Amino acid sequence: MNKQLLNRRDFNGLCVALGSSLALVGPAGVALSSAPARAATHTVKLHDGTIVPALGQGSARLGQGKHPEPAEEEALRTGLSLGMTLIDTAEMYGNGRSEELIRRVIAGQRDRVSLVSKVSPNHVRGNGIARACDASLARLGTDYLDLYLLHWPTRDADLSSIVAAFQSLRAAGKIRAWGVSNFNVSDMEELFRVPHGDRCGTNQVLYNLTDRGIEQDLLPWCERHSMPVMAYSPLGGAGANLLRDPTLARIGAAHSCSAAAVALAWTIRNGNVIAIPESGSAEHVKENAVALSLILTPDELRTLDSVHPPPSR
Ligand SMILES: NC(=O)c1ccc[n+]([C@@H]2O[C@H](COP(=O)([O-])OP(=O)(O)OC[C@H]3O[C@@H](n4cnc5c(N)ncnc54)[C@H](OP(=O)(O)O)[C@@H]3O)[C@@H](O)[C@H]2O)c1
């Protein structure tokens, strides 16, 4: 994977957007210097050492008429310019139309993007994963994916053959790393029992302020195994219902930012979670990108815990 995903251009773009200068952020989002906290950037370290921004961009509904396509392309390009350089997609999103839209966005700047796609479980039999990967690469107009995920658990093929297929794609240079999605702890333990299963790079799962179930088991499990979690629906999913929460708006007002930025900063607060909010609106993306540099205070985190308590262990 590109080791310089947040290059000087990305960083400068972010700083210009935020109107301030650079500061340092530690692994748990704690400010390490007295420079302005709003100019820092949250990052996550993948297990191969690659650093990626803790905020990427989803695309499940893009390329399907929700917004005009030029607006959706502009939204993704805006996110890239503000440092949200990880883009998540899947072959099933709009039957490939999301991947095709992303091809137009990343054309000419592929090396700045960390591209994640997913194979559908109904394609895992025989050489289905290799064929699905080739089709995704063609739609995306690239010759490699940074991460290739199994979209959800399946009994259609043994986990060992799925891992072997991912490892072959890696050896062929078509993917840089692979992972899974929607796996619970027992799925992860089963995965780690098959040969090379522990090479899994991430698990992409539902996680936001009102869906905190993974804090009970999966999140600590992934932390113990030095595996970042990729949080989908970080704004509450289609319709972004979470953003109606008045506490988020109140905390946002204290930081001069939106409720969305607060929800996202909360999701990526611990240094092991990459959030992938989706938006087809450049204005929304600008609001969301603020979370890359937003550090919530211990008091604010306690307030959010009291309104949306963590699951009891
Ligand atoms: N692995 C899986 O099984 C799985 C499942 C679900 C999702 N995902 C991935 O995760 C991504 C994100 O999840 P999601 O799309 O379910 O939910 P989400 O990112 O929590 O919410 C998306 C919704 O939020 C709105 N939004 C974004 N920014 C906003 C802002 N600043 N203010 C107000 N509204 C805002 C978007 O509308 P606008 O476009 O109008 O901004 C869209 O309706 C997906 O696109 C997909 O890539 C993966």
GROMACS .gro file of C-alpha atoms and ligand atoms in nm:
model
  361
    1MET     CA    1   0.000   0.000   0.000
    2ASN     CA    2   0.114   0.354  -0.066
    3LYS     CA    3   0.319   0.452   0.241
    4GLN     CA    4   0.266   0.825   0.171
    5LEU     CA    5  -0.111   0.839   0.157
    6LEU     CA    6  -0.115   1.168   0.343
    7ASN     CA    7   0.145   1.346   0.138
    8ARG     CA    8   0.237   1.712   0.164
    9ARG     CA    9  -0.035   1.808  -0.088
   10ASP     CA   10  -0.304   1.630   0.116
   11PHE     CA   11  -0.179   1.784   0.438
   12ASN     CA   12  -0.153   2.132   0.293
   13GLY     CA   13  -0.503   2.100   0.150
   14LEU     CA   14  -0.632   1.998   0.490
   15CYS     CA   15  -0.453   2.283   0.665
   16VAL     CA   16  -0.575   2.539   0.412
   17ALA     CA   17  -0.930   2.407   0.457
   18LEU     CA   18  -0.900   2.439   0.832
   19GLY     CA   19  -0.722   2.772   0.821
   20SER     CA   20  -0.450   2.667   1.062
   21SER     CA   21  -0.110   2.502   1.094
   22LEU     CA   22   0.017   2.152   1.165
   23ALA     CA   23   0.010   1.978   1.504
   24LEU     CA   24   0.080   1.625   1.621
   25VAL     CA   25  -0.177   1.370   1.729
   26GLY     CA   26  -0.092   1.053   1.920
   27PRO     CA   27  -0.235   0.708   1.853
   28ALA     CA   28  -0.536   0.768   2.076
   29GLY     CA   29  -0.611   1.108   1.933
   30VAL     CA   30  -0.443   1.287   2.222
   31ALA     CA   31  -0.275   1.614   2.134
   32LEU     CA   32   0.103   1.574   2.165
   33SER     CA   33   0.195   1.936   2.127
   34SER     CA   34   0.053   2.270   2.232
   35ALA     CA   35  -0.002   2.371   1.868
   36PRO     CA   36  -0.367   2.416   1.763
   37ALA     CA   37  -0.544   2.079   1.795
   38ARG     CA   38  -0.767   2.150   1.495
   39ALA     CA   39  -0.474   2.123   1.251
   40ALA     CA   40  -0.372   1.767   1.347
   41THR     CA   41  -0.465   1.458   1.149
   42HIS     CA   42  -0.588   1.131   1.296
   43THR     CA   43  -0.423   0.831   1.135
   44VAL     CA   44  -0.432   0.453   1.178
   45LYS     CA   45  -0.141   0.213   1.137
   46LEU     CA   46  -0.216  -0.102   0.939
   47HIS     CA   47  -0.038  -0.421   1.044
   48ASP     CA   48   0.211  -0.391   0.757
   49GLY     CA   49   0.312  -0.054   0.899
   50THR     CA   50   0.127   0.156   0.642
   51ILE     CA   51  -0.027   0.472   0.780
   52VAL     CA   52  -0.373   0.563   0.650
   53PRO     CA   53  -0.604   0.849   0.746
   54ALA     CA   54  -0.857   0.749   1.010
   55LEU     CA   55  -1.128   0.896   0.790
   56GLY     CA   56  -1.207   0.758   0.448
   57GLN     CA   57  -1.506   0.777   0.216
   58GLY     CA   58  -1.783   0.522   0.155
   59SER     CA   59  -1.969   0.477  -0.172
   60ALA     CA   60  -2.254   0.226  -0.131
   61ARG     CA   61  -2.515   0.457  -0.285
   62LEU     CA   62  -2.293   0.655  -0.522
   63GLY     CA   63  -2.334   0.624  -0.899
   64GLN     CA   64  -2.699   0.531  -0.860
   65GLY     CA   65  -2.887   0.857  -0.908
   66LYS     CA   66  -2.914   0.980  -0.549
   67HIS     CA   67  -2.723   1.295  -0.649
   68PRO     CA   68  -2.614   1.403  -1.000
   69GLU     CA   69  -2.298   1.210  -1.087
   70PRO     CA   70  -2.080   1.522  -1.132
   71ALA     CA   71  -2.177   1.626  -0.777
   72GLU     CA   72  -2.084   1.285  -0.639
   73GLU     CA   73  -1.752   1.289  -0.824
   74GLU     CA   74  -1.683   1.638  -0.688
   75ALA     CA   75  -1.768   1.518  -0.338
   76LEU     CA   76  -1.516   1.232  -0.357
   77ARG     CA   77  -1.249   1.460  -0.509
   78THR     CA   78  -1.310   1.713  -0.233
   79GLY     CA   79  -1.260   1.440   0.025
   80LEU     CA   80  -0.934   1.334  -0.141
   81SER     CA   81  -0.805   1.690  -0.143
   82LEU     CA   82  -0.887   1.723   0.228
   83GLY     CA   83  -0.698   1.406   0.325
   84MET     CA   84  -0.981   1.147   0.320
   85THR     CA   85  -0.774   0.940   0.083
   86LEU     CA   86  -0.916   0.595   0.159
   87ILE     CA   87  -1.217   0.507  -0.060
   88ASP     CA   88  -1.437   0.207   0.017
   89THR     CA   89  -1.645   0.035  -0.249
   90ALA     CA   90  -1.773  -0.312  -0.344
   91GLU     CA   91  -1.865  -0.501  -0.658
   92MET     CA   92  -2.226  -0.515  -0.537
   93TYR     CA   93  -2.271  -0.137  -0.495
   94GLY     CA   94  -2.503  -0.045  -0.780
   95ASN     CA   95  -2.387  -0.360  -0.963
   96GLY     CA   96  -2.046  -0.204  -1.022
   97ARG     CA   97  -2.165   0.152  -1.088
   98SER     CA   98  -2.002   0.279  -0.767
   99GLU     CA   99  -1.667   0.135  -0.883
  100GLU     CA  100  -1.711   0.293  -1.227
  101LEU     CA  101  -1.777   0.636  -1.074
  102ILE     CA  102  -1.467   0.598  -0.856
  103ARG     CA  103  -1.259   0.519  -1.168
  104ARG     CA  104  -1.340   0.868  -1.301
  105VAL     CA  105  -1.252   1.026  -0.965
  106ILE     CA  106  -0.915   0.858  -0.918
  107ALA     CA  107  -0.801   0.883  -1.281
  108GLY     CA  108  -0.465   1.061  -1.275
  109GLN     CA  109  -0.428   1.037  -0.897
  110ARG     CA  110  -0.439   0.662  -0.826
  111ASP     CA  111  -0.118   0.673  -0.624
  112ARG     CA  112  -0.274   0.913  -0.370
  113VAL     CA  113  -0.568   0.682  -0.300
  114SER     CA  114  -0.601   0.377  -0.079
  115LEU     CA  115  -0.863   0.176  -0.262
  116VAL     CA  116  -1.077  -0.082  -0.083
  117SER     CA  117  -1.323  -0.311  -0.262
  118LYS     CA  118  -1.517  -0.621  -0.162
  119VAL     CA  119  -1.604  -0.953  -0.317
  120SER     CA  120  -1.961  -1.074  -0.271
  121PRO     CA  121  -1.998  -1.409  -0.092
  122ASN     CA  122  -2.183  -1.555  -0.392
  123HIS     CA  123  -1.857  -1.527  -0.589
  124VAL     CA  124  -1.630  -1.728  -0.362
  125ARG     CA  125  -1.665  -2.073  -0.522
  126GLY     CA  126  -1.397  -2.209  -0.759
  127ASN     CA  127  -1.192  -1.924  -0.908
  128GLY     CA  128  -1.476  -1.677  -0.843
  129ILE     CA  129  -1.269  -1.448  -0.621
  130ALA     CA  130  -0.999  -1.405  -0.887
  131ARG     CA  131  -1.263  -1.334  -1.153
  132ALA     CA  132  -1.449  -1.089  -0.929
  133CYS     CA  133  -1.122  -0.911  -0.851
  134ASP     CA  134  -1.035  -0.876  -1.220
  135ALA     CA  135  -1.380  -0.732  -1.287
  136SER     CA  136  -1.347  -0.481  -1.002
  137LEU     CA  137  -1.000  -0.379  -1.123
  138ALA     CA  138  -1.138  -0.320  -1.474
  139ARG     CA  139  -1.429  -0.112  -1.345
  140LEU     CA  140  -1.195   0.090  -1.121
  141GLY     CA  141  -0.938   0.137  -1.401
  142THR     CA  142  -0.648   0.023  -1.186
  143ASP     CA  143  -0.420  -0.279  -1.172
  144TYR     CA  144  -0.425  -0.321  -0.794
  145LEU     CA  145  -0.644  -0.278  -0.488
  146ASP     CA  146  -0.497  -0.168  -0.157
  147LEU     CA  147  -0.741  -0.385   0.034
  148TYR     CA  148  -0.982  -0.655  -0.087
  149LEU     CA  149  -1.246  -0.772   0.160
  150LEU     CA  150  -1.489  -1.062   0.183
  151HIS     CA  151  -1.818  -0.867   0.213
  152TRP     CA  152  -1.972  -1.094   0.477
  153PRO     CA  153  -1.924  -1.447   0.615
  154THR     CA  154  -2.034  -1.734   0.395
  155ARG     CA  155  -2.057  -2.113   0.400
  156ASP     CA  156  -2.036  -2.126   0.018
  157ALA     CA  157  -1.663  -2.205   0.041
  158ASP     CA  158  -1.415  -2.303   0.315
  159LEU     CA  159  -1.244  -2.012   0.480
  160SER     CA  160  -0.913  -2.178   0.397
  161SER     CA  161  -0.985  -2.165   0.022
  162ILE     CA  162  -1.102  -1.802   0.049
  163VAL     CA  163  -0.778  -1.707   0.230
  164ALA     CA  164  -0.576  -1.902  -0.028
  165ALA     CA  165  -0.746  -1.710  -0.309
  166PHE     CA  166  -0.669  -1.377  -0.138
  167GLN     CA  167  -0.308  -1.482  -0.081
  168SER     CA  168  -0.272  -1.574  -0.452
  169LEU     CA  169  -0.406  -1.234  -0.555
  170ARG     CA  170  -0.153  -1.077  -0.321
  171ALA     CA  171   0.130  -1.282  -0.469
  172ALA     CA  172   0.016  -1.175  -0.818
  173GLY     CA  173   0.031  -0.807  -0.712
  174LYS     CA  174  -0.341  -0.753  -0.775
  175ILE     CA  175  -0.412  -0.670  -0.412
  176ARG     CA  176  -0.180  -0.528  -0.147
  177ALA     CA  177  -0.372  -0.674   0.147
  178TRP     CA  178  -0.700  -0.849   0.220
  179GLY     CA  179  -0.957  -0.852   0.497
  180VAL     CA  180  -1.312  -0.935   0.593
  181SER     CA  181  -1.637  -0.758   0.674
  182ASN     CA  182  -1.923  -0.830   0.913
  183PHE     CA  183  -1.721  -1.096   1.100
  184ASN     CA  184  -1.796  -1.140   1.471
  185VAL     CA  185  -1.541  -1.265   1.724
  186SER     CA  186  -1.612  -1.634   1.664
  187ASP     CA  187  -1.583  -1.577   1.285
  188MET     CA  188  -1.247  -1.406   1.347
  189GLU     CA  189  -1.126  -1.692   1.565
  190GLU     CA  190  -1.226  -1.942   1.297
  191LEU     CA  191  -1.041  -1.728   1.039
  192PHE     CA  192  -0.725  -1.721   1.250
  193ARG     CA  193  -0.728  -2.103   1.268
  194VAL     CA  194  -0.685  -2.147   0.889
  195PRO     CA  195  -0.343  -2.119   0.722
  196HIS     CA  196  -0.245  -1.751   0.680
  197GLY     CA  197  -0.581  -1.643   0.825
  198ASP     CA  198  -0.392  -1.418   1.065
  199ARG     CA  199  -0.276  -1.206   0.768
  200CYS     CA  200  -0.621  -1.046   0.767
  201GLY     CA  201  -0.570  -0.668   0.744
  202THR     CA  202  -0.902  -0.539   0.877
  203ASN     CA  203  -1.261  -0.623   0.965
  204GLN     CA  204  -1.519  -0.375   0.833
  205VAL     CA  205  -1.822  -0.361   1.063
  206LEU     CA  206  -2.110  -0.142   1.179
  207TYR     CA  207  -1.993   0.111   1.438
  208ASN     CA  208  -2.123   0.448   1.547
  209LEU     CA  209  -2.229   0.630   1.862
  210THR     CA  210  -2.566   0.453   1.870
  211ASP     CA  211  -2.436   0.112   1.756
  212ARG     CA  212  -2.158   0.040   2.005
  213GLY     CA  213  -2.199  -0.338   2.030
  214ILE     CA  214  -1.847  -0.414   1.903
  215GLU     CA  215  -1.696  -0.237   2.206
  216GLN     CA  216  -1.804  -0.538   2.410
  217ASP     CA  217  -1.595  -0.796   2.229
  218LEU     CA  218  -1.484  -0.741   1.869
  219LEU     CA  219  -1.308  -0.407   1.916
  220PRO     CA  220  -1.091  -0.530   2.207
  221TRP     CA  221  -1.027  -0.856   2.016
  222CYS     CA  222  -0.903  -0.660   1.712
  223GLU     CA  223  -0.691  -0.433   1.933
  224ARG     CA  224  -0.529  -0.739   2.094
  225HIS     CA  225  -0.445  -0.866   1.745
  226SER     CA  226  -0.320  -0.523   1.624
  227MET     CA  227  -0.591  -0.519   1.360
  228PRO     CA  228  -0.764  -0.192   1.270
  229VAL     CA  229  -1.142  -0.195   1.248
  230MET     CA  230  -1.314  -0.017   0.959
  231ALA     CA  231  -1.637   0.143   1.082
  232TYR     CA  232  -1.925   0.157   0.838
  233SER     CA  233  -2.240   0.370   0.882
  234PRO     CA  234  -2.049   0.605   1.118
  235LEU     CA  235  -2.324   0.869   1.077
  236GLY     CA  236  -2.600   0.619   1.146
  237GLY     CA  237  -2.642   0.488   0.789
  238ALA     CA  238  -2.874   0.603   0.509
  239GLY     CA  239  -3.048   0.921   0.622
  240ALA     CA  240  -2.777   0.989   0.884
  241ASN     CA  241  -3.032   0.973   1.169
  242LEU     CA  242  -2.758   1.000   1.429
  243LEU     CA  243  -2.705   1.363   1.330
  244ARG     CA  244  -3.041   1.463   1.483
  245ASP     CA  245  -2.886   1.410   1.826
  246PRO     CA  246  -2.883   1.751   2.000
  247THR     CA  247  -2.578   1.659   2.212
  248LEU     CA  248  -2.369   1.622   1.898
  249ALA     CA  249  -2.486   1.961   1.774
  250ARG     CA  250  -2.407   2.121   2.110
  251ILE     CA  251  -2.055   1.979   2.120
  252GLY     CA  252  -2.011   2.076   1.755
  253ALA     CA  253  -2.107   2.434   1.836
  254ALA     CA  254  -1.834   2.447   2.102
  255HIS     CA  255  -1.580   2.347   1.835
  256SER     CA  256  -1.740   2.554   1.556
  257CYS     CA  257  -1.808   2.242   1.356
  258SER     CA  258  -2.102   2.023   1.258
  259ALA     CA  259  -2.266   1.737   1.447
  260ALA     CA  260  -2.131   1.510   1.171
  261ALA     CA  261  -1.771   1.606   1.251
  262VAL     CA  262  -1.830   1.529   1.619
  263ALA     CA  263  -1.988   1.189   1.540
  264LEU     CA  264  -1.692   1.101   1.320
  265ALA     CA  265  -1.429   1.229   1.565
  266TRP     CA  266  -1.595   1.010   1.829
  267THR     CA  267  -1.579   0.705   1.601
  268ILE     CA  268  -1.207   0.745   1.528
  269ARG     CA  269  -1.109   0.856   1.879
  270ASN     CA  270  -0.904   0.551   1.981
  271GLY     CA  271  -0.649   0.526   1.699
  272ASN     CA  272  -0.756   0.178   1.583
  273VAL     CA  273  -1.071   0.266   1.386
  274ILE     CA  274  -1.103   0.398   1.032
  275ALA     CA  275  -1.446   0.552   0.965
  276ILE     CA  276  -1.584   0.556   0.611
  277PRO     CA  277  -1.872   0.805   0.596
  278GLU     CA  278  -2.047   0.828   0.262
  279SER     CA  279  -2.153   1.152   0.102
  280GLY     CA  280  -2.240   1.265  -0.247
  281SER     CA  281  -2.228   1.630  -0.137
  282ALA     CA  282  -1.904   1.830  -0.135
  283GLU     CA  283  -2.045   2.054   0.138
  284HIS     CA  284  -2.111   1.753   0.362
  285VAL     CA  285  -1.766   1.613   0.286
  286LYS     CA  286  -1.605   1.941   0.395
  287GLU     CA  287  -1.795   1.915   0.725
  288ASN     CA  288  -1.689   1.554   0.766
  289ALA     CA  289  -1.320   1.620   0.692
  290VAL     CA  290  -1.301   1.843   1.000
  291ALA     CA  291  -1.311   1.522   1.208
  292LEU     CA  292  -0.960   1.438   1.085
  293SER     CA  293  -0.833   1.710   1.314
  294LEU     CA  294  -1.098   1.724   1.586
  295ILE     CA  295  -1.007   1.602   1.933
  296LEU     CA  296  -1.295   1.565   2.178
  297THR     CA  297  -1.222   1.650   2.539
  298PRO     CA  298  -1.254   1.387   2.816
  299ASP     CA  299  -1.560   1.580   2.941
  300GLU     CA  300  -1.723   1.566   2.598
  301LEU     CA  301  -1.651   1.193   2.571
  302ARG     CA  302  -1.810   1.140   2.914
  303THR     CA  303  -2.116   1.339   2.809
  304LEU     CA  304  -2.156   1.129   2.495
  305ASP     CA  305  -2.115   0.811   2.707
  306SER     CA  306  -2.392   0.925   2.937
  307VAL     CA  307  -2.632   0.990   2.646
  308HIS     CA  308  -2.529   0.677   2.451
  309PRO     CA  309  -2.386   0.435   2.706
  310PRO     CA  310  -2.132   0.174   2.598
  311PRO     CA  311  -2.254  -0.187   2.604
  312SER     CA  312  -2.221  -0.348   2.945
  313ARG     CA  313  -1.953  -0.617   2.957
  314LIG     N1  314  -1.942  -0.384   0.472
  314LIG     C1  315  -2.071  -0.361   0.477
  314LIG     O1  316  -2.154  -0.453   0.491
  314LIG     C2  317  -2.120  -0.218   0.469
  314LIG     C3  318  -2.252  -0.187   0.506
  314LIG     C4  319  -2.292  -0.054   0.499
  314LIG     C5  320  -2.204   0.044   0.453
  314LIG     N2  321  -2.078   0.011   0.416
  314LIG     C6  322  -1.982   0.113   0.369
  314LIG     O2  323  -1.980   0.221   0.462
  314LIG     C7  324  -2.014   0.342   0.396
  314LIG     C8  325  -2.084   0.437   0.489
  314LIG     O3  326  -2.196   0.379   0.550
  314LIG     P1  327  -2.346   0.426   0.518
  314LIG     O4  328  -2.350   0.485   0.382
  314LIG     O5  329  -2.434   0.311   0.551
  314LIG     O6  330  -2.379   0.535   0.628
  314LIG     P2  331  -2.319   0.674   0.679
  314LIG     O7  332  -2.189   0.703   0.616
  314LIG     O8  333  -2.329   0.667   0.825
  314LIG     O9  334  -2.429   0.778   0.631
  314LIG     C9  335  -2.446   0.811   0.497
  314LIG    C10  336  -2.555   0.917   0.492
  314LIG    O10  337  -2.512   1.035   0.561
  314LIG    C11  338  -2.536   1.150   0.483
  314LIG     N3  339  -2.429   1.246   0.520
  314LIG    C12  340  -2.295   1.234   0.502
  314LIG     N4  341  -2.231   1.339   0.553
  314LIG    C13  342  -2.325   1.421   0.605
  314LIG    C14  343  -2.321   1.546   0.670
  314LIG     N5  344  -2.207   1.609   0.694
  314LIG     N6  345  -2.441   1.604   0.708
  314LIG    C15  346  -2.558   1.541   0.685
  314LIG     N7  347  -2.567   1.421   0.623
  314LIG    C16  348  -2.453   1.361   0.584
  314LIG    C17  349  -2.529   1.103   0.341
  314LIG    O11  350  -2.609   1.183   0.258
  314LIG     P3  351  -2.543   1.281   0.147
  314LIG    O12  352  -2.490   1.193   0.039
  314LIG    O13  353  -2.658   1.364   0.105
  314LIG    O14  354  -2.436   1.360   0.217
  314LIG    C18  355  -2.589   0.962   0.352
  314LIG    O15  356  -2.730   0.969   0.346
  314LIG    C19  357  -2.097   0.295   0.275
  314LIG    O16  358  -2.105   0.391   0.174
  314LIG    C20  359  -2.018   0.173   0.235
  314LIG    O17  360  -1.901   0.211   0.161
  314LIG    C21  361  -2.034  -0.119   0.427
   0.00000   0.00000   0.00000
